[in-house]
Amino acid sequence: MRREDTGIMTSPEKSRVFIQEVAPRDGFQNEAGFIPTERKIALIDALGATGVAKIEVTSFTSSKAIPALADAESVMAGIRRHPGVAYAALVPNVRGCERALACGVDEINLVMSVSAGHSLANLRRLPADSLAEFERIVGMAAGEVGIAVSLSTAFGCPFDGPVAEREVVDVVERLVGLGIVSVTLCDTTGMANPAQVRSLCGRVRARWPGLQLTAHFHDTRGMGLANAVAALEAGIDRFDASLSGLGGCPYAPGASGNVCTEDLAHMLEAMGYRSGVDLGALLDASRVLAGMLDHPVSSHLLEAGPWHRRYPLPAFARTGSMAGLRRHAQ
Ligand code: ZN
């Protein structure tokens, strides 16, 4: 595909990208107040009509650990499934896997941390224990449901600090050995920078060209979209994102959440990529979400509209009034 007007050129094989919505899980789990089940269902149904490739609907974690998602079964039972959209759920352990399978999810997303500190704080076990648990889960679920693994703290840990590429590669190696074909590299607390993203994503991409790789960025420190471009340039074509940037970071109070879905979809479209996402439908869903929350969200696109938005020329500019031009310049 060639874009003569903007000078942007992308090759046909790299023009398709996949956007995977995580607001109902990554976003809602960070909300202080409980979002009523029927409102969650309404939002997920609106998202299903936007053209996103996948929706992470909920998490089958203990309701004590994440009370905000205690209604996982009811949400899964209540949604209307759009053809062509994969409905996934996060699963931390065997018990969660049993619950997810009973609900007929299309995909389970297993989660583990690369770093020991985050693993102990978030999952109360070491990364090696997660791998052992995954082996049991793969034994239970392989052939019945899609299985993906999200690697938290792949780009840095708020407790242990930098995470070496080697550590990430070693974990991916173990996962591939278990038969996992889909892996998400997560910048869980927004520590990644674009140079680091290009390096790690490029390395994993080159080592396992057939592996389905997703990048999951948080915009905690304003590097989210830049990291997405770096991942794209390293050969990643799947991105997790959250409607209106919903979500947060427990280790950076008040910080924004995931990369904002509508901002990401808009940027990719402006760059000449095809995500299959209808921006208008996404903005409608974003407005539905804004109406459900008691706090503002951080969607640039909702505020500014798309880049091709045009404004009527001010009257003084149309008439060429120099007095008007001088006033405006001040
Ligand atoms: Zn996340």
JSON list of N, CA, C and O in Angstrom, two decimals, residues 297-318:
[
{"chain": "A", "resi": 297, "resn": "VAL", "atom": "N", "xyz": [-11.35, 10.18, 31.71]},
{"chain": "A", "resi": 297, "resn": "VAL", "atom": "CA", "xyz": [-10.49, 9.21, 31.05]},
{"chain": "A", "resi": 297, "resn": "VAL", "atom": "C", "xyz": [-9.52, 9.96, 30.13]},
{"chain": "A", "resi": 297, "resn": "VAL", "atom": "O", "xyz": [-9.67, 11.16, 29.91]},
{"chain": "A", "resi": 298, "resn": "SER", "atom": "N", "xyz": [-8.50, 9.24, 29.63]},
{"chain": "A", "resi": 298, "resn": "SER", "atom": "CA", "xyz": [-7.47, 9.95, 28.86]},
{"chain": "A", "resi": 298, "resn": "SER", "atom": "C", "xyz": [-7.46, 9.52, 27.40]},
{"chain": "A", "resi": 298, "resn": "SER", "atom": "O", "xyz": [-6.56, 8.81, 26.97]},
{"chain": "A", "resi": 299, "resn": "SER", "atom": "N", "xyz": [-8.51, 9.91, 26.68]},
{"chain": "A", "resi": 299, "resn": "SER", "atom": "CA", "xyz": [-8.59, 9.61, 25.26]},
{"chain": "A", "resi": 299, "resn": "SER", "atom": "C", "xyz": [-8.33, 10.88, 24.45]},
{"chain": "A", "resi": 299, "resn": "SER", "atom": "O", "xyz": [-9.16, 11.79, 24.44]},
{"chain": "A", "resi": 300, "resn": "HIS", "atom": "N", "xyz": [-7.18, 10.95, 23.81]},
{"chain": "A", "resi": 300, "resn": "HIS", "atom": "CA", "xyz": [-6.88, 12.13, 22.98]},
{"chain": "A", "resi": 300, "resn": "HIS", "atom": "C", "xyz": [-7.89, 12.26, 21.86]},
{"chain": "A", "resi": 300, "resn": "HIS", "atom": "O", "xyz": [-8.34, 13.35, 21.52]},
{"chain": "A", "resi": 301, "resn": "LEU", "atom": "N", "xyz": [-8.24, 11.10, 21.26]},
{"chain": "A", "resi": 301, "resn": "LEU", "atom": "CA", "xyz": [-9.11, 11.14, 20.08]},
{"chain": "A", "resi": 301, "resn": "LEU", "atom": "C", "xyz": [-10.51, 11.63, 20.42]},
{"chain": "A", "resi": 301, "resn": "LEU", "atom": "O", "xyz": [-11.12, 12.36, 19.64]},
{"chain": "A", "resi": 302, "resn": "LEU", "atom": "N", "xyz": [-10.99, 11.24, 21.60]},
{"chain": "A", "resi": 302, "resn": "LEU", "atom": "CA", "xyz": [-12.32, 11.67, 22.02]},
{"chain": "A", "resi": 302, "resn": "LEU", "atom": "C", "xyz": [-12.33, 13.20, 22.17]},
{"chain": "A", "resi": 302, "resn": "LEU", "atom": "O", "xyz": [-13.32, 13.85, 21.85]},
{"chain": "A", "resi": 303, "resn": "GLU", "atom": "N", "xyz": [-11.23, 13.76, 22.61]},
{"chain": "A", "resi": 303, "resn": "GLU", "atom": "CA", "xyz": [-11.16, 15.21, 22.80]},
{"chain": "A", "resi": 303, "resn": "GLU", "atom": "C", "xyz": [-10.93, 15.96, 21.49]},
{"chain": "A", "resi": 303, "resn": "GLU", "atom": "O", "xyz": [-11.56, 16.99, 21.23]},
{"chain": "A", "resi": 304, "resn": "ALA", "atom": "N", "xyz": [-10.00, 15.48, 20.68]},
{"chain": "A", "resi": 304, "resn": "ALA", "atom": "CA", "xyz": [-9.57, 16.26, 19.52]},
{"chain": "A", "resi": 304, "resn": "ALA", "atom": "C", "xyz": [-10.18, 15.84, 18.20]},
{"chain": "A", "resi": 304, "resn": "ALA", "atom": "O", "xyz": [-10.12, 16.59, 17.23]},
{"chain": "A", "resi": 305, "resn": "GLY", "atom": "N", "xyz": [-10.77, 14.62, 18.16]},
{"chain": "A", "resi": 305, "resn": "GLY", "atom": "CA", "xyz": [-11.25, 14.11, 16.88]},
{"chain": "A", "resi": 305, "resn": "GLY", "atom": "C", "xyz": [-10.07, 13.64, 16.03]},
{"chain": "A", "resi": 305, "resn": "GLY", "atom": "O", "xyz": [-8.91, 13.88, 16.38]},
{"chain": "A", "resi": 306, "resn": "PRO", "atom": "N", "xyz": [-10.35, 12.99, 14.90]},
{"chain": "A", "resi": 306, "resn": "PRO", "atom": "CA", "xyz": [-9.27, 12.45, 14.07]},
{"chain": "A", "resi": 306, "resn": "PRO", "atom": "C", "xyz": [-8.44, 13.55, 13.38]},
{"chain": "A", "resi": 306, "resn": "PRO", "atom": "O", "xyz": [-8.88, 14.70, 13.31]},
{"chain": "A", "resi": 307, "resn": "TRP", "atom": "N", "xyz": [-7.29, 13.16, 12.89]},
{"chain": "A", "resi": 307, "resn": "TRP", "atom": "CA", "xyz": [-6.34, 14.13, 12.31]},
{"chain": "A", "resi": 307, "resn": "TRP", "atom": "C", "xyz": [-6.93, 14.86, 11.11]},
{"chain": "A", "resi": 307, "resn": "TRP", "atom": "O", "xyz": [-6.54, 16.00, 10.81]},
{"chain": "A", "resi": 308, "resn": "HIS", "atom": "N", "xyz": [-7.89, 14.22, 10.38]},
{"chain": "A", "resi": 308, "resn": "HIS", "atom": "CA", "xyz": [-8.42, 14.85, 9.16]},
{"chain": "A", "resi": 308, "resn": "HIS", "atom": "C", "xyz": [-9.60, 15.76, 9.46]},
{"chain": "A", "resi": 308, "resn": "HIS", "atom": "O", "xyz": [-10.22, 16.28, 8.53]},
{"chain": "A", "resi": 309, "resn": "ARG", "atom": "N", "xyz": [-9.91, 15.94, 10.72]},
{"chain": "A", "resi": 309, "resn": "ARG", "atom": "CA", "xyz": [-10.99, 16.87, 11.09]},
{"chain": "A", "resi": 309, "resn": "ARG", "atom": "C", "xyz": [-10.63, 18.27, 10.60]},
{"chain": "A", "resi": 309, "resn": "ARG", "atom": "O", "xyz": [-9.49, 18.71, 10.70]},
{"chain": "A", "resi": 310, "resn": "ARG", "atom": "N", "xyz": [-11.60, 18.95, 10.02]},
{"chain": "A", "resi": 310, "resn": "ARG", "atom": "CA", "xyz": [-11.36, 20.31, 9.52]},
{"chain": "A", "resi": 310, "resn": "ARG", "atom": "C", "xyz": [-12.29, 21.29, 10.21]},
{"chain": "A", "resi": 310, "resn": "ARG", "atom": "O", "xyz": [-13.40, 20.93, 10.60]},
{"chain": "A", "resi": 311, "resn": "TYR", "atom": "N", "xyz": [-11.82, 22.52, 10.33]},
{"chain": "A", "resi": 311, "resn": "TYR", "atom": "CA", "xyz": [-12.62, 23.58, 10.96]},
{"chain": "A", "resi": 311, "resn": "TYR", "atom": "C", "xyz": [-12.90, 24.66, 9.94]},
{"chain": "A", "resi": 311, "resn": "TYR", "atom": "O", "xyz": [-12.05, 24.91, 9.06]},
{"chain": "A", "resi": 312, "resn": "PRO", "atom": "N", "xyz": [-14.05, 25.32, 10.07]},
{"chain": "A", "resi": 312, "resn": "PRO", "atom": "CA", "xyz": [-14.29, 26.46, 9.16]},
{"chain": "A", "resi": 312, "resn": "PRO", "atom": "C", "xyz": [-13.27, 27.57, 9.44]},
{"chain": "A", "resi": 312, "resn": "PRO", "atom": "O", "xyz": [-12.91, 27.81, 10.59]},
{"chain": "A", "resi": 313, "resn": "LEU", "atom": "N", "xyz": [-12.77, 28.16, 8.38]},
{"chain": "A", "resi": 313, "resn": "LEU", "atom": "CA", "xyz": [-11.83, 29.26, 8.53]},
{"chain": "A", "resi": 313, "resn": "LEU", "atom": "C", "xyz": [-12.52, 30.41, 9.28]},
{"chain": "A", "resi": 313, "resn": "LEU", "atom": "O", "xyz": [-13.67, 30.73, 8.97]},
{"chain": "A", "resi": 314, "resn": "PRO", "atom": "N", "xyz": [-11.89, 31.03, 10.28]},
{"chain": "A", "resi": 314, "resn": "PRO", "atom": "CA", "xyz": [-12.52, 32.14, 10.98]},
{"chain": "A", "resi": 314, "resn": "PRO", "atom": "C", "xyz": [-12.87, 33.27, 10.00]},
{"chain": "A", "resi": 314, "resn": "PRO", "atom": "O", "xyz": [-12.19, 33.45, 8.99]},
{"chain": "A", "resi": 315, "resn": "ALA", "atom": "N", "xyz": [-13.93, 34.00, 10.32]},
{"chain": "A", "resi": 315, "resn": "ALA", "atom": "CA", "xyz": [-14.44, 35.03, 9.41]},
{"chain": "A", "resi": 315, "resn": "ALA", "atom": "C", "xyz": [-13.36, 36.04, 9.05]},
{"chain": "A", "resi": 315, "resn": "ALA", "atom": "O", "xyz": [-13.20, 36.41, 7.89]},
{"chain": "A", "resi": 316, "resn": "PHE", "atom": "N", "xyz": [-12.55, 36.48, 10.02]},
{"chain": "A", "resi": 316, "resn": "PHE", "atom": "CA", "xyz": [-11.54, 37.50, 9.73]},
{"chain": "A", "resi": 316, "resn": "PHE", "atom": "C", "xyz": [-10.51, 36.99, 8.73]},
{"chain": "A", "resi": 316, "resn": "PHE", "atom": "O", "xyz": [-9.96, 37.73, 7.93]},
{"chain": "A", "resi": 317, "resn": "ALA", "atom": "N", "xyz": [-10.26, 35.67, 8.75]},
{"chain": "A", "resi": 317, "resn": "ALA", "atom": "CA", "xyz": [-9.29, 35.11, 7.81]},
{"chain": "A", "resi": 317, "resn": "ALA", "atom": "C", "xyz": [-9.87, 35.03, 6.41]},
{"chain": "A", "resi": 317, "resn": "ALA", "atom": "O", "xyz": [-9.15, 35.17, 5.42]},
{"chain": "A", "resi": 318, "resn": "ARG", "atom": "N", "xyz": [-11.19, 34.82, 6.34]},
{"chain": "A", "resi": 318, "resn": "ARG", "atom": "CA", "xyz": [-11.85, 34.76, 5.02]},
{"chain": "A", "resi": 318, "resn": "ARG", "atom": "C", "xyz": [-11.86, 36.14, 4.36]},
{"chain": "A", "resi": 318, "resn": "ARG", "atom": "O", "xyz": [-11.66, 36.26, 3.18]}
]
